[in-house]
PDB file of C-alpha atoms in Angstrom:
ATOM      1  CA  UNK S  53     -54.838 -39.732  -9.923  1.00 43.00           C
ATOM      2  CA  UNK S  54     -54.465 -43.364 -10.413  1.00 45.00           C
ATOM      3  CA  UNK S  55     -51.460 -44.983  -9.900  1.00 46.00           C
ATOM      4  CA  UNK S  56     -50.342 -46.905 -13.071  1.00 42.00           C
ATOM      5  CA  UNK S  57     -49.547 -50.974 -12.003  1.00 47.00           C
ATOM      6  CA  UNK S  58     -45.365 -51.426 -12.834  1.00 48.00           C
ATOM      7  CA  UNK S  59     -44.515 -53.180 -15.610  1.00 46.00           C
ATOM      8  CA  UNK S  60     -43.483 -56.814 -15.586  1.00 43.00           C
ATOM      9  CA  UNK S  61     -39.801 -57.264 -15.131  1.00 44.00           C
ATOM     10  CA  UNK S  62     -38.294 -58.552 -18.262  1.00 44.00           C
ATOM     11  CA  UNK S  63     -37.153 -61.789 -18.174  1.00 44.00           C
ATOM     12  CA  UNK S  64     -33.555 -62.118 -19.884  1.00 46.00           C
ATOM     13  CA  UNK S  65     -33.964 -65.151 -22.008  1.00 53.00           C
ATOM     14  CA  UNK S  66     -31.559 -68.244 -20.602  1.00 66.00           C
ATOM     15  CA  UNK S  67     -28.316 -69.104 -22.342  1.00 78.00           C
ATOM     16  CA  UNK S  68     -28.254 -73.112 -23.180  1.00 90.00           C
ATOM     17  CA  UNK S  69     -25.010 -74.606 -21.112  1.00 93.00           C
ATOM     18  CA  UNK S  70     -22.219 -74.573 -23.639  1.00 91.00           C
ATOM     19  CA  UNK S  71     -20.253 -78.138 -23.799  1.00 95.00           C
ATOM     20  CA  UNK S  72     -17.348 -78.593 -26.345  1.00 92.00           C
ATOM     21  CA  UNK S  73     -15.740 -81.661 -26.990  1.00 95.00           C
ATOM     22  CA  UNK S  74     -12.656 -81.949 -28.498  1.00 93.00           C
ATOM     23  CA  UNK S  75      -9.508 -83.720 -28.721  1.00 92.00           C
ATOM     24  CA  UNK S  76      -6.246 -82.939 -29.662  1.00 84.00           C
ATOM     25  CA  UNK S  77      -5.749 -85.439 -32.265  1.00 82.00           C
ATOM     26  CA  UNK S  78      -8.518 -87.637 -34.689  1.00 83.00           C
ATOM     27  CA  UNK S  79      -9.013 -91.299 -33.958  1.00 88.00           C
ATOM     28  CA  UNK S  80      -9.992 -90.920 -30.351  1.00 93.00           C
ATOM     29  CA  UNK S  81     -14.173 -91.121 -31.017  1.00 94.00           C
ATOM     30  CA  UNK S  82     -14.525 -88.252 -30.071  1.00 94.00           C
ATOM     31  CA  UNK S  83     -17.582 -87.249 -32.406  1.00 95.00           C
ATOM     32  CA  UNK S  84     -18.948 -91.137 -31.166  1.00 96.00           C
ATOM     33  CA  UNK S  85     -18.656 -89.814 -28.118  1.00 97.00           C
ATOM     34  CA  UNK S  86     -20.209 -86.707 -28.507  1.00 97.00           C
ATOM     35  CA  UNK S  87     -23.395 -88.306 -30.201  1.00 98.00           C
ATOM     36  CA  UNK S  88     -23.811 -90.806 -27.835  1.00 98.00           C
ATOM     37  CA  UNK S  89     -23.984 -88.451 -24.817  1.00 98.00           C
ATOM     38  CA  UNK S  90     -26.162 -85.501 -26.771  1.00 98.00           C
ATOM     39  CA  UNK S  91     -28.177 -89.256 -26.481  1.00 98.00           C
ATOM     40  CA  UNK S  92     -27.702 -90.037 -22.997  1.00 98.00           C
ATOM     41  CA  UNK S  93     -28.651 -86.290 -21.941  1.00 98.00           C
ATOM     42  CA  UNK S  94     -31.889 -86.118 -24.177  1.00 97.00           C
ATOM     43  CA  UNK S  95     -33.124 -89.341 -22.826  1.00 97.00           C
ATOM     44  CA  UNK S  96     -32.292 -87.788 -19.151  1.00 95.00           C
ATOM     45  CA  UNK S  97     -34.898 -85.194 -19.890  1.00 95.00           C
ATOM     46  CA  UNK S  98     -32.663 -82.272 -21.151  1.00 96.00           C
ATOM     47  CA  UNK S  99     -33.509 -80.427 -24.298  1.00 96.00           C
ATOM     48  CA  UNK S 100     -29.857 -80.823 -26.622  1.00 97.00           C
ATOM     49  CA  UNK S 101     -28.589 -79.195 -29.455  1.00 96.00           C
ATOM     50  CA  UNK S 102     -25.143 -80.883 -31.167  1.00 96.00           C
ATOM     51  CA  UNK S 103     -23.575 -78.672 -33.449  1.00 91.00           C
ATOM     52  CA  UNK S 104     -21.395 -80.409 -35.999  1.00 89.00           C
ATOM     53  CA  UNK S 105     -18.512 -77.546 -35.552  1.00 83.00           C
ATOM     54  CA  UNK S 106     -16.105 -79.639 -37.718  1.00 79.00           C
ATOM     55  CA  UNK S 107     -17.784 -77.505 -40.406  1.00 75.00           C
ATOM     56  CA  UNK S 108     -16.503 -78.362 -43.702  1.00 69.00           C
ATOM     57  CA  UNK S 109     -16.038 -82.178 -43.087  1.00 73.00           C
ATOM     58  CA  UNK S 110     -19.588 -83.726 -41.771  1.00 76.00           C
ATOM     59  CA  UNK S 111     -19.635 -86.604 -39.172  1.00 87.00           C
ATOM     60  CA  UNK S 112     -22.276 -86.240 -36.859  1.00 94.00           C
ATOM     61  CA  UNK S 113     -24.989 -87.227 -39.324  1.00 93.00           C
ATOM     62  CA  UNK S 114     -23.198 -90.237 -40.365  1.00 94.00           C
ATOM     63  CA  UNK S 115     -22.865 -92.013 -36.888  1.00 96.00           C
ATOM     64  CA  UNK S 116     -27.036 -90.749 -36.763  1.00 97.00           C
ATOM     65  CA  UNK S 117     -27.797 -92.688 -40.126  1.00 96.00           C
ATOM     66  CA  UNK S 118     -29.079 -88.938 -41.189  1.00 95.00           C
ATOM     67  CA  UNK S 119     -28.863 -87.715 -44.509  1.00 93.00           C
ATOM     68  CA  UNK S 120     -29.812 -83.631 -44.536  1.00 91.00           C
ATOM     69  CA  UNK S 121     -29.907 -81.844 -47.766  1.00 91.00           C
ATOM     70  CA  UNK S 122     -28.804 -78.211 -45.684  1.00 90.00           C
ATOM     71  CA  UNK S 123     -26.061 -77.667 -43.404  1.00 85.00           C
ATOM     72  CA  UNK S 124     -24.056 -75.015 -41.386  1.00 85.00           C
ATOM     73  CA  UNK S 125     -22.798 -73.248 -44.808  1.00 83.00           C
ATOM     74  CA  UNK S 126     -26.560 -72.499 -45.775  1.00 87.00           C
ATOM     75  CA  UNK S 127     -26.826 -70.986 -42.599  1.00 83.00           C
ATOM     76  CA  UNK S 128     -23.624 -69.125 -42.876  1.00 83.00           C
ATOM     77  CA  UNK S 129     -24.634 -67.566 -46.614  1.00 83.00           C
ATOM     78  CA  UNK S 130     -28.078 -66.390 -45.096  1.00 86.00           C
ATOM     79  CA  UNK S 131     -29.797 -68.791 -47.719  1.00 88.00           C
ATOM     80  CA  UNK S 132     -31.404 -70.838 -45.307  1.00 91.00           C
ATOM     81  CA  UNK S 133     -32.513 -69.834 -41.359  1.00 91.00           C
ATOM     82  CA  UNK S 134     -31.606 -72.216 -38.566  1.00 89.00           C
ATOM     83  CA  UNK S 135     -34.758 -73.671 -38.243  1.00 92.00           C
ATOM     84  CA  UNK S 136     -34.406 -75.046 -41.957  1.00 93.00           C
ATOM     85  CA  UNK S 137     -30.731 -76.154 -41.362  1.00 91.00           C
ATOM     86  CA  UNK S 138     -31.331 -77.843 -37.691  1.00 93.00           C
ATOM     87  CA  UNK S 139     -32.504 -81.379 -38.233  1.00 96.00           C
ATOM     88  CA  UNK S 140     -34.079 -83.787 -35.600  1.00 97.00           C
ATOM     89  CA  UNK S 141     -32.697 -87.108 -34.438  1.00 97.00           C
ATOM     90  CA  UNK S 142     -35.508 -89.221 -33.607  1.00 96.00           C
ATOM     91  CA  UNK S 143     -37.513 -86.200 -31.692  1.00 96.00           C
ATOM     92  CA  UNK S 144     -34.553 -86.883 -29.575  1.00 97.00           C
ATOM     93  CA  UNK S 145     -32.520 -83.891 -30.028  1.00 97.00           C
ATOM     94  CA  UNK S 146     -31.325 -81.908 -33.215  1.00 97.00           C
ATOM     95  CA  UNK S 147     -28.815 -81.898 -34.935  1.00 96.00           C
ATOM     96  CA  UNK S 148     -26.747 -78.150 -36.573  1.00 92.00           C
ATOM     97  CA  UNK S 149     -24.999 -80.328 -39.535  1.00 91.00           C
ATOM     98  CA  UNK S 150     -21.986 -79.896 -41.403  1.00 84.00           C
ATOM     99  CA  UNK S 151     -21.168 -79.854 -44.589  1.00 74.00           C
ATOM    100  CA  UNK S 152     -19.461 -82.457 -46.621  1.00 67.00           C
ATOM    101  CA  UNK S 153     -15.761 -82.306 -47.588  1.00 50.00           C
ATOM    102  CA  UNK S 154     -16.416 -78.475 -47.991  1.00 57.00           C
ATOM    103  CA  UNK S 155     -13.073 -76.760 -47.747  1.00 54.00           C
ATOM    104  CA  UNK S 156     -14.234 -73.201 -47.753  1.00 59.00           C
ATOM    105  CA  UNK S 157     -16.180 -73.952 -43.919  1.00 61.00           C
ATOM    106  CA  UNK S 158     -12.976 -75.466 -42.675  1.00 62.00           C
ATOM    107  CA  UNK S 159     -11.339 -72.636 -41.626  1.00 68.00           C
ATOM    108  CA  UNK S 160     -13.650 -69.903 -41.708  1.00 68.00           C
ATOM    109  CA  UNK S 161     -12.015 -66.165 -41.083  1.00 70.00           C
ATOM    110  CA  UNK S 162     -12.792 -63.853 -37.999  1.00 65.00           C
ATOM    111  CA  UNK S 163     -15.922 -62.240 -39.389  1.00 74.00           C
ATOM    112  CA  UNK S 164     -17.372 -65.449 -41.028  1.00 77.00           C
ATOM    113  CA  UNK S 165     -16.916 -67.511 -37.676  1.00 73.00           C
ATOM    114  CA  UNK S 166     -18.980 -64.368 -35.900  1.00 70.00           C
ATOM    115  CA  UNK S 167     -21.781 -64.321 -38.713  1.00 79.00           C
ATOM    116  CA  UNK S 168     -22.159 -68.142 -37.988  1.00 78.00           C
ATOM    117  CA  UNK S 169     -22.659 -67.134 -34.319  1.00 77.00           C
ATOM    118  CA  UNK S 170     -24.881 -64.488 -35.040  1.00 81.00           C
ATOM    119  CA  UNK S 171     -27.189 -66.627 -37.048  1.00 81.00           C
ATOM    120  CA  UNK S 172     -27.375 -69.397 -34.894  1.00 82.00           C
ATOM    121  CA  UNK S 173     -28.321 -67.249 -31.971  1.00 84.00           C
ATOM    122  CA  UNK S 174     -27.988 -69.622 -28.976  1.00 80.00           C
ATOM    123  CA  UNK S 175     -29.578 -67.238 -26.910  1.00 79.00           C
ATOM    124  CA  UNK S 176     -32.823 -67.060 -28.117  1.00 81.00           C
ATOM    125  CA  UNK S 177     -32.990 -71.279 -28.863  1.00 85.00           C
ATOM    126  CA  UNK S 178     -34.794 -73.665 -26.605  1.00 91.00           C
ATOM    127  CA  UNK S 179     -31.836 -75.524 -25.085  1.00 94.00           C
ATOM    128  CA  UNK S 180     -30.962 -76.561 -22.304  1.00 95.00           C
ATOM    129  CA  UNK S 181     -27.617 -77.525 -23.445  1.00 95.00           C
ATOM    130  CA  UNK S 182     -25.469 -77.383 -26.287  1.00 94.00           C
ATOM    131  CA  UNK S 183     -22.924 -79.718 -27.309  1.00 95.00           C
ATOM    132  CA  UNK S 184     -20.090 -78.403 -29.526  1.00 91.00           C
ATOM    133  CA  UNK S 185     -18.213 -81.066 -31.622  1.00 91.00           C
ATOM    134  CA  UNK S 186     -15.345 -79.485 -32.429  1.00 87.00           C
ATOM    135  CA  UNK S 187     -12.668 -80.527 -35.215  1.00 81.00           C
ATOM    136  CA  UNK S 188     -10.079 -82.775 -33.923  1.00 79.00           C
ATOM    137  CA  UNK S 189      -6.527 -80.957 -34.093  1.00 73.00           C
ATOM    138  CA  UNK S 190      -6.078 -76.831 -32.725  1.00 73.00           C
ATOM    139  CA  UNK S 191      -6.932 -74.910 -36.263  1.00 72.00           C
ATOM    140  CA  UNK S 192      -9.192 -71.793 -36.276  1.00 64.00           C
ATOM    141  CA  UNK S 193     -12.565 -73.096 -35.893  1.00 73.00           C
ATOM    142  CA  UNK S 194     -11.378 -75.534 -33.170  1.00 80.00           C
ATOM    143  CA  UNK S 195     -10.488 -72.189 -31.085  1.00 79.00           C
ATOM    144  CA  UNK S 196     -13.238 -70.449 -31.627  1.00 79.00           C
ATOM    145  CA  UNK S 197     -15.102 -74.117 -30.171  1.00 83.00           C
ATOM    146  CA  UNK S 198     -13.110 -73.813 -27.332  1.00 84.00           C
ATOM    147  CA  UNK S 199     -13.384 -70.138 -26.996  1.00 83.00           C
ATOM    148  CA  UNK S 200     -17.826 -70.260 -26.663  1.00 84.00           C
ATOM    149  CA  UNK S 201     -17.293 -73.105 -24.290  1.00 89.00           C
ATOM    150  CA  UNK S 202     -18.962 -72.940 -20.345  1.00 93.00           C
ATOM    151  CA  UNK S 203     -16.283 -76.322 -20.232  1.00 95.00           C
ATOM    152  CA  UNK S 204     -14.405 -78.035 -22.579  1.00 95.00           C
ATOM    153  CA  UNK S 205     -14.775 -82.016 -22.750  1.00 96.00           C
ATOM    154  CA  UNK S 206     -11.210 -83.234 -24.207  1.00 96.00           C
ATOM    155  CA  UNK S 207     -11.570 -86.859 -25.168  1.00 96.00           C
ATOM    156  CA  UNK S 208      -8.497 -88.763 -25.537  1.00 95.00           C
ATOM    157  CA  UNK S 209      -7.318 -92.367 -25.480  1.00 95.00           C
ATOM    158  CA  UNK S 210      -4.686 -94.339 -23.476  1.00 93.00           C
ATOM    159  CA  UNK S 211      -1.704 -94.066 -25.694  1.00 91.00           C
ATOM    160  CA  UNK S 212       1.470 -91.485 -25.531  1.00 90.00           C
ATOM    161  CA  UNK S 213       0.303 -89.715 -28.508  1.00 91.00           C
ATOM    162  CA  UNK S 214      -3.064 -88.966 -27.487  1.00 92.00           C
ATOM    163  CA  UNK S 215      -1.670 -87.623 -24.252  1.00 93.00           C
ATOM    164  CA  UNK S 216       0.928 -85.273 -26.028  1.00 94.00           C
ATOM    165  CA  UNK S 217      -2.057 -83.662 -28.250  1.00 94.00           C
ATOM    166  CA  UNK S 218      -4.189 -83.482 -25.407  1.00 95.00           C
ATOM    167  CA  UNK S 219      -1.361 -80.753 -23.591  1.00 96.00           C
ATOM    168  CA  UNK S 220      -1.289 -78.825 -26.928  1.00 94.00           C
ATOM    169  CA  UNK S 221      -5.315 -78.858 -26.877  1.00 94.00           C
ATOM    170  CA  UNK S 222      -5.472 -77.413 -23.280  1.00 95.00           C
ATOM    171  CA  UNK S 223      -2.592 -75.087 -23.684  1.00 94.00           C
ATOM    172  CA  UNK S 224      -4.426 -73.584 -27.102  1.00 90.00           C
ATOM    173  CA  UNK S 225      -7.824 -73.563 -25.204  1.00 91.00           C
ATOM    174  CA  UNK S 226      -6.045 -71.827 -22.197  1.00 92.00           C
ATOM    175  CA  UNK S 227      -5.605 -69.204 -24.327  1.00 88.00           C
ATOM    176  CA  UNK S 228      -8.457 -68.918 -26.046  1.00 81.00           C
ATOM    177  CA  UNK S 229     -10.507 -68.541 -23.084  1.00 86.00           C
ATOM    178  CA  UNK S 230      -9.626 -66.945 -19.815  1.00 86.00           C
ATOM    179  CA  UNK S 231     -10.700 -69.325 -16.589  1.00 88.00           C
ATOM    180  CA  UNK S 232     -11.521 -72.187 -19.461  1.00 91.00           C
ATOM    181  CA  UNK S 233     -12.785 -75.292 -18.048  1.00 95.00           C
ATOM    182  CA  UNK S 234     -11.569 -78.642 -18.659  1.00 96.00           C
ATOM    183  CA  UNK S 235     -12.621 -81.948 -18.145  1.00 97.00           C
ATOM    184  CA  UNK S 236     -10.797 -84.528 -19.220  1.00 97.00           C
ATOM    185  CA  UNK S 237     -12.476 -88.178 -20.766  1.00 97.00           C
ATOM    186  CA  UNK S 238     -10.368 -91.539 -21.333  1.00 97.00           C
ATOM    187  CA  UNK S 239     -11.424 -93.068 -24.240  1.00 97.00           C
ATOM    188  CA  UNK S 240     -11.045 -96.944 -25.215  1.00 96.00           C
ATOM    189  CA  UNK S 241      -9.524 -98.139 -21.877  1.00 97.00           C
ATOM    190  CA  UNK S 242      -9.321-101.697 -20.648  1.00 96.00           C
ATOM    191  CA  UNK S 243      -9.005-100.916 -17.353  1.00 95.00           C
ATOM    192  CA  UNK S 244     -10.253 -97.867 -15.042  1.00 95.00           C
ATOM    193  CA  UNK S 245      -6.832 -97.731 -13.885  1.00 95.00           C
ATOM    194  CA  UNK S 246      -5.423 -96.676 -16.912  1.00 94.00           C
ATOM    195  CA  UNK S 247      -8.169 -93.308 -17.155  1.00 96.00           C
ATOM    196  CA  UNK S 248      -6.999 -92.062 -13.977  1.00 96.00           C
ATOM    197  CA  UNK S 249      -3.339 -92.878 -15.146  1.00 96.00           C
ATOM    198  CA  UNK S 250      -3.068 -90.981 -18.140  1.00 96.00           C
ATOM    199  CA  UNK S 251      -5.027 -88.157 -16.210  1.00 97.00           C
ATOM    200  CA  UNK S 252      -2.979 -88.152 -13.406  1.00 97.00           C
ATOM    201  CA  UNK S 253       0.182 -87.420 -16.147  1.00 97.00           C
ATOM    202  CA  UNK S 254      -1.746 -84.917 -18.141  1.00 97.00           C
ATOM    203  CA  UNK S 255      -3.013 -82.983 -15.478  1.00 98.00           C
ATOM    204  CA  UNK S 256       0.886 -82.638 -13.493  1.00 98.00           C
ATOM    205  CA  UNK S 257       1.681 -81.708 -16.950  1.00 97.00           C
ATOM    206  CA  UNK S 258      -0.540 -78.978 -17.625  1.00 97.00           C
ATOM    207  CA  UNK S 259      -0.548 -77.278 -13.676  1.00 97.00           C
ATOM    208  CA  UNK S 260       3.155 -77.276 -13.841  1.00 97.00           C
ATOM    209  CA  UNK S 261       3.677 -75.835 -16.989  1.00 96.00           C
ATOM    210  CA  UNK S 262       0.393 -74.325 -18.074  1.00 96.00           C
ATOM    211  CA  UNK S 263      -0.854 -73.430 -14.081  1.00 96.00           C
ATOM    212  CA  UNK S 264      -4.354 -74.894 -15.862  1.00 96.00           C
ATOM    213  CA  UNK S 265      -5.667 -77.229 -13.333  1.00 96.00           C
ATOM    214  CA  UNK S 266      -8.072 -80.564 -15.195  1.00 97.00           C
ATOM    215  CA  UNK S 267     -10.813 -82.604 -13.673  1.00 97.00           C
ATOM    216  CA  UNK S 268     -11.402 -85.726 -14.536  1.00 97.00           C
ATOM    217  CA  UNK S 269     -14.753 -86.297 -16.189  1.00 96.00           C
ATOM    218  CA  UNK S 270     -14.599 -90.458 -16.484  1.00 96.00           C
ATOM    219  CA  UNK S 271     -13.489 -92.933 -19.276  1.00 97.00           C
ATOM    220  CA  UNK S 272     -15.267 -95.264 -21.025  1.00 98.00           C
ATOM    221  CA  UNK S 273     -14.782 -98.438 -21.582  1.00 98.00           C
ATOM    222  CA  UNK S 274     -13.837-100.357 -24.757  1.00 97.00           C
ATOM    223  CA  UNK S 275     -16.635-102.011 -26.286  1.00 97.00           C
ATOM    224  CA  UNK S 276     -17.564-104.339 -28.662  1.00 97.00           C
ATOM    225  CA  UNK S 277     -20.605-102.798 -29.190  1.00 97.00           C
ATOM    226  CA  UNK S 278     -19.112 -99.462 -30.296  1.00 97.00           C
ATOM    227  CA  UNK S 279     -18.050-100.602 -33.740  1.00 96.00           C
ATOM    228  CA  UNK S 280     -21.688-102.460 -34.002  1.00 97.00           C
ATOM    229  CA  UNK S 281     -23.365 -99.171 -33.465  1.00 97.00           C
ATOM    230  CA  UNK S 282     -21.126 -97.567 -35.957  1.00 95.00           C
ATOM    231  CA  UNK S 283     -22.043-100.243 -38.683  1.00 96.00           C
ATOM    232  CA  UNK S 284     -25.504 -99.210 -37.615  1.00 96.00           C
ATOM    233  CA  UNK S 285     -25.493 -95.581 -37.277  1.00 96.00           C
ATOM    234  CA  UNK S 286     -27.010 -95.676 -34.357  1.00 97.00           C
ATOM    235  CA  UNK S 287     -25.841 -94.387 -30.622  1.00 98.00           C
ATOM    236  CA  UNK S 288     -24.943 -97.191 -28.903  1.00 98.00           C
ATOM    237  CA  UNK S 289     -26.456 -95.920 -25.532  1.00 98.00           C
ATOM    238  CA  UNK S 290     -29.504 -96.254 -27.616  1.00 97.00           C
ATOM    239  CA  UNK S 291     -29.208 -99.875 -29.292  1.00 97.00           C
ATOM    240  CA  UNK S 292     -27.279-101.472 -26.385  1.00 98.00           C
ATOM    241  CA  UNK S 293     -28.059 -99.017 -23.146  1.00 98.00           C
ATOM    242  CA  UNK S 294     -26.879-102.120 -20.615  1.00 98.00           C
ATOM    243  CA  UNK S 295     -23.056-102.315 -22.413  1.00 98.00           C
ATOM    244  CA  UNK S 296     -20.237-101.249 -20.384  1.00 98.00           C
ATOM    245  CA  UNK S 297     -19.853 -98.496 -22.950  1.00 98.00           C
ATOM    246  CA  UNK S 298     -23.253 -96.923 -22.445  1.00 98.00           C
ATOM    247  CA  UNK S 299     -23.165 -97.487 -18.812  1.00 98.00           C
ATOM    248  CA  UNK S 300     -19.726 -95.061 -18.776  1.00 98.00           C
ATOM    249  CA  UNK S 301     -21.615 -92.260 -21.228  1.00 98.00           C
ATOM    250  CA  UNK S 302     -24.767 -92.490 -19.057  1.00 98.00           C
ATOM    251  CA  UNK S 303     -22.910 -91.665 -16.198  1.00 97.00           C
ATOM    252  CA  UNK S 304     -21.297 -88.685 -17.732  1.00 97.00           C
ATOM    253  CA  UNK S 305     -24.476 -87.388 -18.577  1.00 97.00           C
ATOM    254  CA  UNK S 306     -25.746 -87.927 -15.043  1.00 95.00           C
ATOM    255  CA  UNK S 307     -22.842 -85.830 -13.729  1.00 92.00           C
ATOM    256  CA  UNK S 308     -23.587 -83.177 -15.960  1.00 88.00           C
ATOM    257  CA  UNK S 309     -27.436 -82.951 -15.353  1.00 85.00           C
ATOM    258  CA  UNK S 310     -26.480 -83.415 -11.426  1.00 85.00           C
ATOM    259  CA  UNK S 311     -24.699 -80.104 -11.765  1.00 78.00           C
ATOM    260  CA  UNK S 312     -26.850 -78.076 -13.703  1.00 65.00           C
ATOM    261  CA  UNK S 313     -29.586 -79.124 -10.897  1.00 65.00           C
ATOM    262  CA  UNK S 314     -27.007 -77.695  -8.115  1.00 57.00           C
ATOM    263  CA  UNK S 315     -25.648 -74.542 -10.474  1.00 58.00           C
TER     264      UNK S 315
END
């Protein structure tokens, strides 16, 4: 009797590395930031999905000069599938839009938040990694960013404030997620100094009192040609790739795809 061959092993299919950025309050740039390294990491080679996840109050397409006619709702009702809501940037990398000044997607319930999930299906996309820009503040659909993260990016800037929100972010996120991940990014600094400064003070703050230990991710510099970009809706690590700016988000990215190599 002839032996019958074994099957193939099945191949589970590979989860896209899950990156949320967030902040704890607006006015940071964070969702600048976010575009400009889904940028940095597509032009590194990586395939990158950003997901607009401030869902009922669009951004993301704005700083991309993008104007989609779908968005995350569509996908949410079942009236469109994701490959009609998912836009591309450029071939760069695509874009998972939100909707505009929608109230209903700002704070979704429970059960809508896992339909969204369910239709999006990260699992079966083509990604290497996936960059969540969450809401600014802690509300529902900030927690459930901070919940599907692999590591939380929180983005703040070098004023009291900022560093105050930040705590609150982590603490929500701690408990959102067990072992969550974050790493923390200086925004708008003059001076490197000042990054590791307002980390140094964040992260005493948060082993002390949370026992959530940070790392410290980088800063970037501010930069003139941040606000020209904007006016542009363009990336900046794009239009000007040599500005101190870009030079601070391309190193982020390198970071990132370093680990991935090593993980």
């Amino acid at each position: 009797m002839t032996a019958m061959p074994n099957p193939a092993p099945t191949i589970a299919p590979r989860r896209p590395k899950v990156i949320t950025v967030a902040s704890g309050k607006g006015g940071v740039g964070k969702t600048q930031l976010a575009v400009n390294l889904a940028t940095a990491l597509a032009e590194s080679g990586k395939r990158v999905l950003l997901i607009d996840a401030d869902l009922g109050l669009a951004n993301a397409n704005l700083l991309l000069g993008l104007s989609p006619q779908t968005h995350a709702g569509h996908l949410l009702d079942g009236s469109r599938p994701f490959e009609d809501v998912a836009v591309s940037y450029e071939g760069r990398f695509d874009l998972l839009p939100a909707g505009s000044a929608l109230v209903h997607l700002a704070e979704l319930e429970l059960e809508q938040q896992v339909r969204l999930l369910e239709r999006i299906e990260l699992h079966q996309r083509d990604y290497d990694v996936v960059l969540l820009d969450a809401g600014a503040g802690i509300g529902g659909n900030v927690r459930l960013a901070l919940a599907l993260a692999d590591e939380t990016l929180v983005v703040m800037s070098p004023e009291t404030t900022s560093l105050t929100d930040a705590y609150a972010l982590v603490k929500i996120g701690g408990r959102a997620k067990d072992n969550a991940r974050f790493r923390i990014v200086v925004n708008h600094v003059e001076l490197a100094e000042q990054a590791r400064e307002m980390f140094d003070c964040l992260d005493s703050a948060c082993t002390h009192f949370l026992s959530i230990g940070l790392e410290f991710a980088g800063y970037v510099y501010r930069d003139a040609v941040v606000e020209k970009a904007l006016r542009a809706q363009r990336p900046f690590v794009q239009s000007f790739p040599t500005s101190a700016a870009s030079r601070c988000v391309q190193a982020l990215a390198r970071r990132l795809v370093e680990e991935n190599r090593s993980s």
